[in-house]
Amino acid sequence: MSTLVRTGISLDSELLARFDRAIAKKGYRSRSEAIRDLVREHSVASDVARDRIIVGTLTLVYDHHRPKLSERLIDAQHHYHGKVLAVTHVHLDHRNCLEVIIVKGRGTEVQRLADQLLSLRGVKHGKLVMTTTGKRLK
Ligand code: NI
């Protein structure tokens, strides 16, 4: 079990003032929580860089009237079936669909799937957000 450790750091006063203003704007009530989040962000980025198992969401907005697009999206997801945990689909209007695909796998594999889907013609916008199971995030 880990314990809470207090630490002090030396920072340029203007840099610290800028940091304090930025975190206040975001709603942080303490510098410690903002720094903890930065460290967690670094930990997730490190897991992605080391190609560890990550979880993520891939959000897509696409035009389902585009010929064969729905079929191509489904084919690609079946190809990566071990990585796709769940899919939520919302019909935004007569033309546009929103899909959120929940994925799990090595960062490079998940990125490959995301690139394949995002580059299809008719996919208007999308983004992959990678995170971790949280085991290494205290
Ligand atoms: Ni739809």
Short mmCIF file of C-alpha atoms and ligand atoms in Angstrom, two decimals:
data_model
loop_
_atom_site.label_atom_id
_atom_site.label_comp_id
_atom_site.label_asym_id
_atom_site.label_seq_id
_atom_site.Cartn_x
_atom_site.Cartn_y
_atom_site.Cartn_z
CA MET A 1 0.00 0.00 0.00
CA SER A 2 1.34 3.43 -0.88
CA THR A 3 1.56 6.29 1.58
CA LEU A 4 1.13 10.00 1.12
CA VAL A 5 4.43 11.86 0.88
CA ARG A 6 4.91 15.63 1.16
CA THR A 7 7.45 17.21 -1.13
CA GLY A 8 8.64 20.71 -1.96
CA ILE A 9 9.76 22.01 -5.31
CA SER A 10 11.63 25.13 -6.40
CA LEU A 11 10.00 27.15 -9.15
CA ASP A 12 10.40 30.56 -10.72
CA SER A 13 7.82 32.87 -9.12
CA GLU A 14 6.35 34.04 -12.44
CA LEU A 15 6.05 30.48 -13.67
CA LEU A 16 4.30 29.50 -10.45
CA ALA A 17 1.94 32.49 -10.69
CA ARG A 18 1.06 31.50 -14.27
CA PHE A 19 0.45 27.93 -13.14
CA ASP A 20 -1.77 29.07 -10.26
CA ARG A 21 -3.86 31.27 -12.60
CA ALA A 22 -4.24 28.43 -15.11
CA ILE A 23 -5.34 25.87 -12.51
CA ALA A 24 -7.71 28.37 -10.84
CA LYS A 25 -9.41 28.88 -14.22
CA LYS A 26 -9.87 25.13 -14.49
CA GLY A 27 -11.43 24.98 -11.05
CA TYR A 28 -8.68 23.30 -9.05
CA ARG A 29 -8.94 24.11 -5.37
CA SER A 30 -5.42 23.05 -4.57
CA ARG A 31 -2.07 23.08 -6.29
CA SER A 32 -1.48 19.53 -5.06
CA GLU A 33 -4.47 18.14 -6.97
CA ALA A 34 -3.39 19.92 -10.15
CA ILE A 35 0.14 18.52 -9.82
CA ARG A 36 -1.23 15.01 -9.09
CA ASP A 37 -3.25 15.23 -12.33
CA LEU A 38 -0.16 16.29 -14.28
CA VAL A 39 1.76 13.33 -12.87
CA ARG A 40 -1.14 10.99 -13.77
CA GLU A 41 -1.23 12.44 -17.29
CA HIS A 42 2.48 11.74 -17.58
CA SER A 43 1.91 8.17 -16.36
CA VAL A 44 -0.80 7.54 -18.99
CA ALA A 45 1.42 9.06 -21.72
CA SER A 46 4.24 6.81 -20.56
CA ASP A 47 1.99 3.71 -20.75
CA VAL A 48 0.99 4.71 -24.27
CA ALA A 49 4.63 5.35 -25.26
CA ARG A 50 5.68 1.95 -23.85
CA ASP A 51 2.85 0.28 -25.76
CA ARG A 52 1.22 -1.11 -22.62
CA ILE A 53 -2.42 -2.20 -22.56
CA ILE A 54 -4.65 0.86 -22.58
CA VAL A 55 -8.39 1.50 -22.71
CA GLY A 56 -9.92 4.21 -24.78
CA THR A 57 -12.86 5.74 -26.52
CA LEU A 58 -12.99 6.49 -30.20
CA THR A 59 -15.64 9.05 -31.09
CA LEU A 60 -16.77 9.30 -34.71
CA VAL A 61 -19.27 11.48 -36.53
CA TYR A 62 -20.08 10.21 -39.98
CA ASP A 63 -22.49 10.44 -42.86
CA HIS A 64 -24.34 7.14 -43.11
CA HIS A 65 -25.60 8.02 -46.63
CA ARG A 66 -22.04 7.67 -47.89
CA PRO A 67 -22.09 4.43 -49.94
CA LYS A 68 -20.51 1.42 -48.16
CA LEU A 69 -19.27 3.51 -45.22
CA SER A 70 -21.38 1.75 -42.56
CA GLU A 71 -20.20 -1.59 -43.96
CA ARG A 72 -16.55 -0.51 -43.91
CA LEU A 73 -16.81 0.74 -40.33
CA ILE A 74 -18.32 -2.56 -39.22
CA ASP A 75 -15.81 -4.66 -41.20
CA ALA A 76 -12.87 -2.84 -39.57
CA GLN A 77 -14.35 -3.30 -36.10
CA HIS A 78 -14.86 -7.03 -36.76
CA HIS A 79 -11.25 -7.27 -37.91
CA TYR A 80 -10.20 -5.83 -34.53
CA HIS A 81 -12.94 -7.69 -32.61
CA GLY A 82 -10.67 -8.53 -29.69
CA LYS A 83 -10.02 -4.82 -29.16
CA VAL A 84 -13.58 -3.52 -29.43
CA LEU A 85 -15.41 -3.83 -26.10
CA ALA A 86 -18.60 -1.92 -26.87
CA VAL A 87 -20.15 0.44 -29.38
CA THR A 88 -22.81 3.07 -28.82
CA HIS A 89 -24.58 4.57 -31.80
CA VAL A 90 -26.77 7.67 -31.89
CA HIS A 91 -28.65 8.85 -35.00
CA LEU A 92 -27.97 12.60 -34.83
CA ASP A 93 -30.24 13.57 -37.73
CA HIS A 94 -31.31 12.17 -41.12
CA ARG A 95 -27.74 11.99 -42.33
CA ASN A 96 -25.30 11.98 -39.45
CA CYS A 97 -24.43 9.33 -36.92
CA LEU A 98 -22.37 9.54 -33.76
CA GLU A 99 -20.54 6.44 -32.68
CA VAL A 100 -18.49 5.92 -29.53
CA ILE A 101 -16.35 2.80 -29.67
CA ILE A 102 -14.81 1.59 -26.43
CA VAL A 103 -11.50 -0.13 -27.07
CA LYS A 104 -8.83 -1.99 -25.14
CA GLY A 105 -5.44 -3.19 -26.33
CA ARG A 106 -1.89 -2.13 -26.93
CA GLY A 107 -1.66 1.56 -27.77
CA THR A 108 -0.25 0.96 -31.24
CA GLU A 109 -3.03 -1.53 -32.16
CA VAL A 110 -5.77 0.76 -30.89
CA GLN A 111 -4.20 3.71 -32.74
CA ARG A 112 -4.10 1.63 -35.94
CA LEU A 113 -7.82 0.85 -35.63
CA ALA A 114 -8.58 4.53 -34.95
CA ASP A 115 -6.51 5.68 -37.94
CA GLN A 116 -8.25 3.17 -40.19
CA LEU A 117 -11.73 4.34 -39.16
CA LEU A 118 -10.96 8.07 -39.04
CA SER A 119 -9.45 8.07 -42.53
CA LEU A 120 -12.54 6.57 -44.19
CA ARG A 121 -14.34 8.87 -46.58
CA GLY A 122 -17.53 10.13 -44.97
CA VAL A 123 -16.12 10.17 -41.44
CA LYS A 124 -16.38 13.89 -40.72
CA HIS A 125 -14.70 14.13 -37.36
CA GLY A 126 -13.41 11.94 -34.63
CA LYS A 127 -10.96 11.53 -31.86
CA LEU A 128 -9.28 8.74 -29.93
CA VAL A 129 -8.80 9.28 -26.21
CA MET A 130 -6.49 6.81 -24.51
CA THR A 131 -6.34 6.20 -20.81
CA THR A 132 -5.46 3.30 -18.53
CA THR A 133 -7.26 0.98 -16.17
CA GLY A 134 -6.06 3.27 -13.39
CA LYS A 135 -4.05 0.60 -11.54
CA ARG A 136 -0.90 2.68 -11.83
CA LEU A 137 -2.74 5.93 -11.10
CA LYS A 138 -2.97 6.54 -7.35
NI NI B 1 -27.24 6.34 -37.25
#
